[in-house]
Short mmCIF file of C-alpha atoms and ligand atoms in Angstrom, two decimals:
data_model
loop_
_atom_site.label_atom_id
_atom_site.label_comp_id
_atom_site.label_asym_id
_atom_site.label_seq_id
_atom_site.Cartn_x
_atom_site.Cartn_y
_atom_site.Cartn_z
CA UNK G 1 -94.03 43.12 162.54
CA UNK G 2 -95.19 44.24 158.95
CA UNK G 3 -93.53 47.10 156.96
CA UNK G 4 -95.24 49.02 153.95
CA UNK G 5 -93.09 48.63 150.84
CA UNK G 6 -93.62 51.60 148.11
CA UNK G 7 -91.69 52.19 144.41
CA UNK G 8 -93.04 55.38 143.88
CA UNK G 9 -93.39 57.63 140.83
CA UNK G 10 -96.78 55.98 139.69
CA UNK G 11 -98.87 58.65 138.60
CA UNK G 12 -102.82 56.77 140.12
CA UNK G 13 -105.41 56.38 137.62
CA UNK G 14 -109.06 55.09 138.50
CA UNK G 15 -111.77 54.61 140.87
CA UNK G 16 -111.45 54.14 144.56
CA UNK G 17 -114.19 53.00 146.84
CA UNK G 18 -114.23 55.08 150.45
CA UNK G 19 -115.34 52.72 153.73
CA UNK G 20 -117.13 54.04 156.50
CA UNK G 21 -115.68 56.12 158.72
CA UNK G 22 -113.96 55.27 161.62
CA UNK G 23 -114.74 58.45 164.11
CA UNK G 24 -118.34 57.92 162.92
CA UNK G 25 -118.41 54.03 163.54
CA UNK G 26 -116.96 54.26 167.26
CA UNK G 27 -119.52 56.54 168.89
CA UNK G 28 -122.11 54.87 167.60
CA UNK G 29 -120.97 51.36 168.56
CA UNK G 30 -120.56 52.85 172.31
CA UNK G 31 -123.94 54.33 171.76
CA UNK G 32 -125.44 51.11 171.38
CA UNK G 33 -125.20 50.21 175.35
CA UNK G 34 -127.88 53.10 175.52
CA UNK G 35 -130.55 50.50 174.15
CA UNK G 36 -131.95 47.03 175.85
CA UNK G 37 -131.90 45.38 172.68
CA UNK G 38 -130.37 44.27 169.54
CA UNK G 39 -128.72 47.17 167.07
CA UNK G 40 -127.26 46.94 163.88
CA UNK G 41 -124.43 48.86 162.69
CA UNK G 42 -123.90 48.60 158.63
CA UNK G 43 -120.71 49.82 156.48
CA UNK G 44 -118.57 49.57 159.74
CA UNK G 45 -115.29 49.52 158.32
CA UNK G 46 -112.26 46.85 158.98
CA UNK G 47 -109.89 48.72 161.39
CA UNK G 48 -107.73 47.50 164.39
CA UNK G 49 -109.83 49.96 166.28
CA UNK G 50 -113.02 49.05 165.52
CA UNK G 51 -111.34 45.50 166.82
CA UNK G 52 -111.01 47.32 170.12
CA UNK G 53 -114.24 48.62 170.20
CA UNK G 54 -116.47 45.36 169.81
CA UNK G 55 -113.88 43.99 172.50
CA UNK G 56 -114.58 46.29 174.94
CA UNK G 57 -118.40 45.91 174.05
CA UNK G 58 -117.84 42.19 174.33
CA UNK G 59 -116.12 42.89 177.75
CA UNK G 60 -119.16 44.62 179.08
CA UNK G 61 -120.92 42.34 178.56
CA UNK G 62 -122.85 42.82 175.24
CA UNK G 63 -123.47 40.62 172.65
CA UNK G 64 -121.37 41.55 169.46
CA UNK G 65 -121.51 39.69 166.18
CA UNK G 66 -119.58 41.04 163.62
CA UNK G 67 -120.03 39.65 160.00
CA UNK G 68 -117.91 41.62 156.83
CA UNK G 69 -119.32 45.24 157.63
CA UNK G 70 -121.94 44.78 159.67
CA UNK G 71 -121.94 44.64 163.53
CA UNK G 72 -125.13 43.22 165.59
CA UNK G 73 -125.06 44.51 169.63
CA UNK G 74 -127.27 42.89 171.86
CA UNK G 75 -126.62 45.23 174.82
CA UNK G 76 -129.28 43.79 176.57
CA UNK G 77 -127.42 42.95 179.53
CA UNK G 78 -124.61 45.20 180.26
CA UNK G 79 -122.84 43.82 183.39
CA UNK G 80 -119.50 45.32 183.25
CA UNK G 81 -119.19 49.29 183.87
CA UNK G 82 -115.60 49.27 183.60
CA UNK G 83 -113.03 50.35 180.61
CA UNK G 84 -109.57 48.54 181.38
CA UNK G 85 -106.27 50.53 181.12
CA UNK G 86 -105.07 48.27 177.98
CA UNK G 87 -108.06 48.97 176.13
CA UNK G 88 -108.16 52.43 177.05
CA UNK G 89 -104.43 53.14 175.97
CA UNK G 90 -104.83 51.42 173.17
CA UNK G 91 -107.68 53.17 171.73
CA UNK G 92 -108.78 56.25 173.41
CA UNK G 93 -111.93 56.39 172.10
CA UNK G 94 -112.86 53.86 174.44
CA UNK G 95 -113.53 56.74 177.03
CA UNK G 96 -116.88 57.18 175.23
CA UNK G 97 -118.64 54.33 177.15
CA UNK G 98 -118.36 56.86 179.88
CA UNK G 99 -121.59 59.06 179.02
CA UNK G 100 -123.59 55.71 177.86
CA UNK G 101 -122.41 53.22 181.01
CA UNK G 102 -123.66 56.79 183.45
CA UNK G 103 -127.24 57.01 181.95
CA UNK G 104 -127.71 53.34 181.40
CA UNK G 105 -126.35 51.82 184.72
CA UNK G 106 -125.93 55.19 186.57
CA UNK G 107 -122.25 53.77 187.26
CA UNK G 108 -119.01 53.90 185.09
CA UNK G 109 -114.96 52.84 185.84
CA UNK G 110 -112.86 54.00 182.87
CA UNK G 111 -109.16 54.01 182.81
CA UNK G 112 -108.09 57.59 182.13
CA UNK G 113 -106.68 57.55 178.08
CA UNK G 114 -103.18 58.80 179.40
CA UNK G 115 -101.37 60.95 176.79
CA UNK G 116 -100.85 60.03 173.14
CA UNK G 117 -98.01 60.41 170.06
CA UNK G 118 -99.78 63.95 169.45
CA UNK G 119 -100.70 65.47 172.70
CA UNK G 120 -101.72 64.78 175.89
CA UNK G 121 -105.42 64.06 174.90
CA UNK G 122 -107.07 64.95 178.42
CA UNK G 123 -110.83 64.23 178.83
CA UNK G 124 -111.29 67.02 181.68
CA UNK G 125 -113.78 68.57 179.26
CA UNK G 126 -115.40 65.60 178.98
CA UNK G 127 -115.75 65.41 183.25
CA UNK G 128 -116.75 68.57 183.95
CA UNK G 129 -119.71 67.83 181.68
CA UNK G 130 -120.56 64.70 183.61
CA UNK G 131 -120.26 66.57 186.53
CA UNK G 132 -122.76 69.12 185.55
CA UNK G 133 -125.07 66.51 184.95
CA UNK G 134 -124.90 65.77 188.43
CA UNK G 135 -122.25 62.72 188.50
CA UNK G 136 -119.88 62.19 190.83
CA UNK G 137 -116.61 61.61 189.70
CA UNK G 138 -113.69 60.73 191.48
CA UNK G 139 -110.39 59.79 190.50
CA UNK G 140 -108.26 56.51 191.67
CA UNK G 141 -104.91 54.93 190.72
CA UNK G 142 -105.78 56.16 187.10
CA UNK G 143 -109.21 54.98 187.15
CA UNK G 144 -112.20 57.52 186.47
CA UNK G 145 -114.87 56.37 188.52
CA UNK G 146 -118.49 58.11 188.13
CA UNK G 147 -121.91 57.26 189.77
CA UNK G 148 -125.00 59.18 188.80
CA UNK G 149 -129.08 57.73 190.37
CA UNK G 150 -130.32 59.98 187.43
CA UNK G 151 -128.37 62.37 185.63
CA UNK G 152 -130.20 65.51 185.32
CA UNK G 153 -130.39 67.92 182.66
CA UNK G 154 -128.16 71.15 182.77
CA UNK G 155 -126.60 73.80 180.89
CA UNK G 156 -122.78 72.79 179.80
CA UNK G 157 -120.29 75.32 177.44
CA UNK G 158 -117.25 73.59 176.88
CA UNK G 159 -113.67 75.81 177.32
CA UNK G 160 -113.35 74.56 173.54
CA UNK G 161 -115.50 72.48 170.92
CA UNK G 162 -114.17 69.08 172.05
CA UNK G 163 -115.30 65.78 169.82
CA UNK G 164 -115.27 63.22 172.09
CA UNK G 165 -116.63 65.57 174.96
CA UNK G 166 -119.72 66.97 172.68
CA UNK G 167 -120.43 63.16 171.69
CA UNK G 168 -120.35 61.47 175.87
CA UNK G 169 -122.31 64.17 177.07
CA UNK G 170 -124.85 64.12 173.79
CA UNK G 171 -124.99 59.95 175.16
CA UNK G 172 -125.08 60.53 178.68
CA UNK G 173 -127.87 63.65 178.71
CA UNK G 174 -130.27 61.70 175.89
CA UNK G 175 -131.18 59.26 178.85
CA UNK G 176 -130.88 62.54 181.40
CA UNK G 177 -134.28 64.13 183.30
CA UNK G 178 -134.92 67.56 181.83
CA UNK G 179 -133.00 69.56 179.35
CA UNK G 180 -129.38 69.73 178.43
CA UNK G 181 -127.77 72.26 176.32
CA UNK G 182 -124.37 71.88 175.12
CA UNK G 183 -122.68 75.48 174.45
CA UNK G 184 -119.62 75.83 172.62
CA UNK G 185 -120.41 72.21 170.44
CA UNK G 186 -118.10 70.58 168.51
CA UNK G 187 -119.58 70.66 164.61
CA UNK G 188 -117.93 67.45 163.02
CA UNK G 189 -120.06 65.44 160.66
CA UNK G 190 -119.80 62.28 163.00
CA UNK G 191 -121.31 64.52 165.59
CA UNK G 192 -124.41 64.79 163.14
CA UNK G 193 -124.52 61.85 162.56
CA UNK G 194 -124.35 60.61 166.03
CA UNK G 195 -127.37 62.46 167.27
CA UNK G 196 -129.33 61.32 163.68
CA UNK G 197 -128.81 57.67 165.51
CA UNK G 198 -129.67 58.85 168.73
CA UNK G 199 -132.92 60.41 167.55
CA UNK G 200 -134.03 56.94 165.52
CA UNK G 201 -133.56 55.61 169.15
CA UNK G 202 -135.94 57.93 170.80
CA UNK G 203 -133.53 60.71 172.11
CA UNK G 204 -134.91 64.15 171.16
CA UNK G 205 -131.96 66.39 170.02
CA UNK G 206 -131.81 69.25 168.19
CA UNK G 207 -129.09 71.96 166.79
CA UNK G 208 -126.32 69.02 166.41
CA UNK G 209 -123.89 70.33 163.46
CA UNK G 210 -124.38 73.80 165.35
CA UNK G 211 -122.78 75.29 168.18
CA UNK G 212 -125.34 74.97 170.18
CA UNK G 213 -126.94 71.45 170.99
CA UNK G 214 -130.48 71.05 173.04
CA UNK G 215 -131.44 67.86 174.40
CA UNK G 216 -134.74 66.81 176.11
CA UNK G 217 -133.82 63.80 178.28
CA UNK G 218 -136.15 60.50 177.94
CA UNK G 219 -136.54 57.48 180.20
CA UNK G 220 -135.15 55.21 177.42
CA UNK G 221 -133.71 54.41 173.97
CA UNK G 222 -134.65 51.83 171.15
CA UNK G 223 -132.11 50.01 169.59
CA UNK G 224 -130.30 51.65 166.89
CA UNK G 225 -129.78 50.38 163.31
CA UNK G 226 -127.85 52.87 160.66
CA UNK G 227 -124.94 53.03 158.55
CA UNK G 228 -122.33 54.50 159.19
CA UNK G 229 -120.82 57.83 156.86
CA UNK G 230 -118.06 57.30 154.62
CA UNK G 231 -114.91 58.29 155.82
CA UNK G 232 -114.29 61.55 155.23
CA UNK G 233 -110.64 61.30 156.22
CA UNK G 234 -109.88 58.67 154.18
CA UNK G 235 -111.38 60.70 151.19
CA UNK G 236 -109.30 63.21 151.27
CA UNK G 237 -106.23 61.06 151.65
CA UNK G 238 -107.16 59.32 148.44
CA UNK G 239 -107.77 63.24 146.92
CA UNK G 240 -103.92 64.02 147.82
CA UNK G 241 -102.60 60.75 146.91
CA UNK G 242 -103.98 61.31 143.37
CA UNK G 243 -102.99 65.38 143.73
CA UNK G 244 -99.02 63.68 144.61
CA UNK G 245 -98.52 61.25 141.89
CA UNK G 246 -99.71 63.65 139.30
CA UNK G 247 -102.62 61.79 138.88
CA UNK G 248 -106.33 61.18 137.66
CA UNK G 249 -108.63 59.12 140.40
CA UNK G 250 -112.25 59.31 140.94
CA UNK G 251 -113.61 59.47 144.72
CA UNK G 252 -116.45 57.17 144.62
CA UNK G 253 -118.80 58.18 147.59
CA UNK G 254 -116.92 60.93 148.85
CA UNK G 255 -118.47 63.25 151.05
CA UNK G 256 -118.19 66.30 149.13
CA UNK G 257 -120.19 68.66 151.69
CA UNK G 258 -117.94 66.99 154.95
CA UNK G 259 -114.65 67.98 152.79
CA UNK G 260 -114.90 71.92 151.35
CA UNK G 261 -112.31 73.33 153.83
CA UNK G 262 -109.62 71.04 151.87
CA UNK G 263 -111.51 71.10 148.62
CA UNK G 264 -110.68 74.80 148.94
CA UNK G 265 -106.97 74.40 149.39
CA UNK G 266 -106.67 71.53 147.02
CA UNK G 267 -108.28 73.77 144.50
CA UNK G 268 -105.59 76.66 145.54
CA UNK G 269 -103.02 74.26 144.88
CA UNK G 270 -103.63 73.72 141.23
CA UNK G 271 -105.54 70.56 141.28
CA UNK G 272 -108.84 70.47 139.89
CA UNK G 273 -111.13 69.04 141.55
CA UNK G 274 -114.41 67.92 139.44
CA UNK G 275 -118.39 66.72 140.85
CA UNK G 276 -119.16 64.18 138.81
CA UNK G 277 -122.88 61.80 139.45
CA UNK G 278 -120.13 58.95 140.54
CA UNK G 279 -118.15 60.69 143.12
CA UNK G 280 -115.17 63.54 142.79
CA UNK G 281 -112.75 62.89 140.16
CA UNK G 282 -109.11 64.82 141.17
CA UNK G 283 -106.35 65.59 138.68
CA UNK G 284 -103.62 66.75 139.58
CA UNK G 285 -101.87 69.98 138.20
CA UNK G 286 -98.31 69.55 135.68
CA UNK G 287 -96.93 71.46 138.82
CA UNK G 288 -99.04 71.98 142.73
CA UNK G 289 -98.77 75.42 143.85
CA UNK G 290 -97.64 76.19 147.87
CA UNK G 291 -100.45 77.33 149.99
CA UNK G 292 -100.66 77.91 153.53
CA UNK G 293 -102.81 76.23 155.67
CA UNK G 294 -103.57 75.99 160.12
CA UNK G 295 -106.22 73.83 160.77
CA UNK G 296 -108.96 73.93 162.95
CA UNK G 297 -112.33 72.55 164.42
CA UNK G 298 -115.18 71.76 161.65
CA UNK G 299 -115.62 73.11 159.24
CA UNK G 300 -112.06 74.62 159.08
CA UNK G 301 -109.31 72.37 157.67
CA UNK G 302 -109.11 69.17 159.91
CA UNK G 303 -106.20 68.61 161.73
CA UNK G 304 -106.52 64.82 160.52
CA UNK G 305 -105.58 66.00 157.14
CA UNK G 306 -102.47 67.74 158.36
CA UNK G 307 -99.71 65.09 158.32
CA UNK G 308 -101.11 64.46 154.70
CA UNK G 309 -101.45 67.54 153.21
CA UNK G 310 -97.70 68.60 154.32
CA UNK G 311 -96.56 65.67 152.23
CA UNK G 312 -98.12 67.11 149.10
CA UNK G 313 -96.90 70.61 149.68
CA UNK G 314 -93.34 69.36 149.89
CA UNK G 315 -93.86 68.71 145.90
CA UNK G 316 -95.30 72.49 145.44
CA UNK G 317 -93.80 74.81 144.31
CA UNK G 318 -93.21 77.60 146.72
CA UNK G 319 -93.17 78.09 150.37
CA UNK G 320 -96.23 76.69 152.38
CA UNK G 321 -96.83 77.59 156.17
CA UNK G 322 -98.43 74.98 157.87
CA UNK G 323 -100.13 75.65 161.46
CA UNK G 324 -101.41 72.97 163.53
CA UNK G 325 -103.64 74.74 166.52
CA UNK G 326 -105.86 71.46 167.93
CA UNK G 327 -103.19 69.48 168.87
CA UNK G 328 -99.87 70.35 170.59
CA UNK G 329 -97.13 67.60 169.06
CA UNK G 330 -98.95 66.42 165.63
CA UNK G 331 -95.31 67.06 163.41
CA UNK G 332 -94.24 63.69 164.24
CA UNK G 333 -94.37 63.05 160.63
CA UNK G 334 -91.67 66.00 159.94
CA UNK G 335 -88.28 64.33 160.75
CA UNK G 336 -89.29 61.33 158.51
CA UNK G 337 -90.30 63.19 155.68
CA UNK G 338 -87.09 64.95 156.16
CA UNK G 339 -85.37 61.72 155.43
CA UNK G 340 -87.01 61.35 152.28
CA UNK G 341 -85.23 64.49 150.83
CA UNK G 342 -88.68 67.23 152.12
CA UNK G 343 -87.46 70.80 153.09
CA UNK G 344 -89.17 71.29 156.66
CA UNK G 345 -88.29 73.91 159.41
CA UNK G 346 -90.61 73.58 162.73
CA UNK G 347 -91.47 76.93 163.69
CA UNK G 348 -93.26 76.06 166.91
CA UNK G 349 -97.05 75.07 166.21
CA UNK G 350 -96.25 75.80 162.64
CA UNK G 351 -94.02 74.34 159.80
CA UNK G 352 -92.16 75.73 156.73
CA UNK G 353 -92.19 73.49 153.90
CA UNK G 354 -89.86 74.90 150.69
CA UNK G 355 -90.81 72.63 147.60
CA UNK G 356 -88.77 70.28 145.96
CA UNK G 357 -88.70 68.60 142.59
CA UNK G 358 -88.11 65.03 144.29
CA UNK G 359 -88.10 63.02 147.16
CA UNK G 360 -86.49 60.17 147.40
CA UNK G 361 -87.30 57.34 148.90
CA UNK G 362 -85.97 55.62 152.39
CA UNK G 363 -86.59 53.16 155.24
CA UNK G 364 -88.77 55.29 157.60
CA UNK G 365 -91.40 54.61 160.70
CA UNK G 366 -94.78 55.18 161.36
CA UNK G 367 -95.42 57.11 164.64
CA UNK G 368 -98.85 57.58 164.61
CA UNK G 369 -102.20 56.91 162.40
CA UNK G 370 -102.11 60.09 160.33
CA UNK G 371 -98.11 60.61 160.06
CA UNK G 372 -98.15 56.80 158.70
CA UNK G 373 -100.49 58.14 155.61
CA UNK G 374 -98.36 61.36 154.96
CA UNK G 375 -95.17 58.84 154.88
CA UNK G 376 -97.00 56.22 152.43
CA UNK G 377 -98.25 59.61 150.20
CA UNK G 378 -94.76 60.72 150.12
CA UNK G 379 -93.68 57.51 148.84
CA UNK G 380 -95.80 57.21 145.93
CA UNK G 381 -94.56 60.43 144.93
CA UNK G 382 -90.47 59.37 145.65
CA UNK G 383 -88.30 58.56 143.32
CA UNK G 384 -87.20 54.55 144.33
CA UNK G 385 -88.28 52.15 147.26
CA UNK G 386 -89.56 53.34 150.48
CA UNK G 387 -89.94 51.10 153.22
CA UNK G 388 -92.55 52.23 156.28
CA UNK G 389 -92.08 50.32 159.29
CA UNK G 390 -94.31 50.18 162.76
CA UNK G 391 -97.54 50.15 160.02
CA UNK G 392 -99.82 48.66 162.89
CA UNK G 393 -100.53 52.65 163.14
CA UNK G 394 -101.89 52.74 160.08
CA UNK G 395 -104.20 49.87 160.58
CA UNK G 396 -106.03 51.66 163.31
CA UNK G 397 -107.56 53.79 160.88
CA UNK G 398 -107.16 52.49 156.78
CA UNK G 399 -108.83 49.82 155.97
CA UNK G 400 -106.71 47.48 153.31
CA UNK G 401 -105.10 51.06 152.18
CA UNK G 402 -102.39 49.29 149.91
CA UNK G 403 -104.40 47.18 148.04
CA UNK G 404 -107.02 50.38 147.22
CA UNK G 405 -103.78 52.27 146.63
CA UNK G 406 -102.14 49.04 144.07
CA UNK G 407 -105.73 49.33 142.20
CA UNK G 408 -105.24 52.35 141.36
CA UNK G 409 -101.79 51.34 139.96
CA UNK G 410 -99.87 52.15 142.47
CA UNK G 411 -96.14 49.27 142.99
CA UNK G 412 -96.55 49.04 147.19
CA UNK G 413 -97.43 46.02 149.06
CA UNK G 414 -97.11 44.43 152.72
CA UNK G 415 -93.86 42.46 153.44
CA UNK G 416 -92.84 41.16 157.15
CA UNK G 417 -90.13 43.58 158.55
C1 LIG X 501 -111.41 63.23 167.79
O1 LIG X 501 -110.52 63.08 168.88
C2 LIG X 501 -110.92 62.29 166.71
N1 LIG X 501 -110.97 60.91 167.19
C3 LIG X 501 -109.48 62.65 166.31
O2 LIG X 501 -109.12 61.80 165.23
C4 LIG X 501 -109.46 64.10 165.82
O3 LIG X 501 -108.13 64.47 165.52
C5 LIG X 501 -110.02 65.02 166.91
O4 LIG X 501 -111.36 64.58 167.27
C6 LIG X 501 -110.11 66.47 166.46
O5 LIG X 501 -110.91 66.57 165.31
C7 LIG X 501 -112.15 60.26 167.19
O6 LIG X 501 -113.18 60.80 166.81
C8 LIG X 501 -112.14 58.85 167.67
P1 LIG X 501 -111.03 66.54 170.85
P2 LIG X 501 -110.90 63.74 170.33
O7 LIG X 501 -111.66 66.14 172.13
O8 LIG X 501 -112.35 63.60 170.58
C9 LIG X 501 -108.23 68.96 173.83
C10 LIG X 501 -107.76 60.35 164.01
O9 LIG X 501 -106.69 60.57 163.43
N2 LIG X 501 -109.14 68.46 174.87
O10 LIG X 501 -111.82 67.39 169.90
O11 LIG X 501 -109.96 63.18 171.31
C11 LIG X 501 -107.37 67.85 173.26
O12 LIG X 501 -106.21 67.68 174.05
C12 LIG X 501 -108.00 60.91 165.40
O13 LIG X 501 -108.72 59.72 163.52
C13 LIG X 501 -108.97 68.89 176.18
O14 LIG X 501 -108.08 69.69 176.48
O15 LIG X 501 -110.54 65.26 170.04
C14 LIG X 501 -107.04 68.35 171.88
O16 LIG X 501 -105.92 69.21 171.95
C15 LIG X 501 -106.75 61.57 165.94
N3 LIG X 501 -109.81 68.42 177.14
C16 LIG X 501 -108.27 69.15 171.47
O17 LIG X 501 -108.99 69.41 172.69
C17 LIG X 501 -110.82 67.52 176.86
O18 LIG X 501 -111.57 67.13 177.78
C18 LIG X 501 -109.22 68.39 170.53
O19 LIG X 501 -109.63 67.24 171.20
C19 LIG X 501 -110.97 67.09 175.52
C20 LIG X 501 -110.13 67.57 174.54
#
């Protein structure tokens, strides 16, 4: 197994290049199957789950060839319908061939995700959708199964704006008879862009990046070919990394409009944040300010910036609050940046930090994709070595993260455990 080594205290100077983002990429890989023909998928970044994702393509039967960032589908023929439990587990994601597998080959066998590091993750939202759509779906030995002749438009308000469940049923009711309308929509960027794709198929869709989606069924879909969004994620880890080590970088690319919620709170904090023709340049404050923050659902502050953000407000000065309200165990990241010298108190869904002048650094583990960023952000900013182990998290999501991070002058590299 790898391990991340870091000696922090690096203040980062330079330009970093953002890759294409990796909740954007996946849908529209799965959305692919919609299409008899060949698609083509540019600026796909190089993460362990995109891995899983042309695997799981591969397994059902389409054609994938992957070359650098760009992925080619032929889902011409699409003989599997079925999503196997180690896929599934490993990335649950995978549950979005649901809505495409339905409304392509009107059947569908997908392991359910079981629960994850932060929360139990259930796709009942996801179900009842289908179900409105006039699916069957059944359950058996942790298998969904779901069968559909021709789904049929309906109208479908989620209990609450769920991702993955806004982007299977925006797949499955693009291929549907009649209208859909999805109430109650999740709002992300990726879902924008995921009906822009569908559209340049053929799908007519209208109101994504609102609460309310329509979505006039057709018989079928073109092939896609886009490129994928940088990573907005990833941007704003590189905008805290620089905010940490007291430093000057420029965010080539970044999506400034995707990122205002933490742009806000960044700005609260002290660091100034400036729009240059060449991306967002970020330098950091003498000394960050605390500021409270509780994520939510676009375009509030996104939970995936949680873990990170926590790690710079243990260097503020000042008392943050911290509430996390879209998942229900996402402080994994809390006992290890306890070890590393932070002041943290878990009050329930929320978390104290008191500022400190250092942390210091320490062997600590990786628990899940976004807790492994906070623990390599703390490390830049710790005094000494800090060694990050179980790093295969971080892979998931990051693409070469260590080597962008050493170019911008940072001492960390990859070592075997
Ligand atoms: C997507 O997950 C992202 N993953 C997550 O990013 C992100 O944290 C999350 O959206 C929220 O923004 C991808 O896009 C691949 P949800 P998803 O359905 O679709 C509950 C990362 O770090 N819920 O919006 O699974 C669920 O339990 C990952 O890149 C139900 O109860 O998120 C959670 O508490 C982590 N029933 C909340 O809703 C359902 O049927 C949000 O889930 C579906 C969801």
């Amino acid at each position: 197994m790898e391990k991340i080594v870091i000696k922090g205290g690096v203040p980062l100077k330079g330009s970093v290049q953002i890759s294409g983002a990796k909740n954007s990429a996946l849908p529209l890989l799965f959305a692919t199957l919609l299409a008899d023909g060949v698609s083509e998928i540019t600026n796909v970044p190089g993460l362990r789950d995109i891995t899983t994702a042309v695997k799981l393509l591969s397994e059902l039967g389409a054609q994938v060839d992957r070359q650098d960032d760009c992925c080619r589908i032929d889902a011409a023929n699409i003989q599997g319908i079925e999503a196997p439990y180690d896929l599934v587990k490993t990335m649950r994601a995978s549950v979005l061939v649901l809505g495409p597998l339905l409304a392509r080959c009107g059947r569908a066998r997908v392991s359910l995700p079981g629960g994850c590091a932060i929360g139990a993750r259930p796709i009942d939202l996801h179900l009842k959708g289908l179900e409105a759509l006039g699916a069957k779906i059944t359950l058996d030995h942790g298998y969904v199964e779901a069968t559909a002749d021709r789904l049929l438009g309906s109208k479908i308000s989620f209990d609450l704006p769920t991702v993955g469940g806004t982007e299977n049923l925006l797949m499955a009711a693009a291929l549907a008879k009649g209208e859909t309308v999805l109430e109650n929509a999740a709002r992300e960027p990726e879902i924008v862009q995921l009906a822009e794709a569908l559209n340049s198929m053929g799908a007519q869709i209208e109101g994504a990046g609102t609460a309310i989606i329509h979505i006039q069924g057709v018989d079928n879909l073109q092939p896609l070919k886009c490129r994928v969004i940088p990573d907005r994620i990833e941007a704003g880890t590189f905008m805290v990394a620089a905010a940490i080590t007291g430093g000057d970088v420029l965010i080539q690319n970044a999506p400034r409009k995707d990122l205002e919620a933490l742009i806000a709170k960044l700005i609260e904090a002290g660091v100034e944040i400036r729009d240059q023709e060449d991306g967002l340049r970020v330098i950091a404050p003498l000394k960050l300010q605390a500021v409270d923050i509780r994520t939510s659902v676009f375009p509030g502050f996104p939970t995936d910036m949680q873990a990170q953000f926590m790690a710079l407000m243990t260097k503020a000065e000042g008392t943050s609050r911290i509430s996390e309200t879209v998942f229900e165990n996402r402080f994994m990241h809390v006992c290890e940046l306890q070890r590393m010298g932070a002041d943290i108190q878990i009050d329930g869904h929320s978390a104290i930090i008191r500022g400190t002048d250092q942390l210091t650094g320490a062997p600590v583990m990786a628990t899940d994709l976004r807790a492994s960023a906070s623990l390599i952000l703390a490390g830049l900013a710790a005094e000494n070595t800090t060694e990050i182990s179980r790093i295969y998290h971080l892979d998931r999501g990051y693409e070469q993260i260590e080597k962008k991070l050493a170019a911008l002058g940072a001492r960390i590299w990859r070592d075997e455990e």
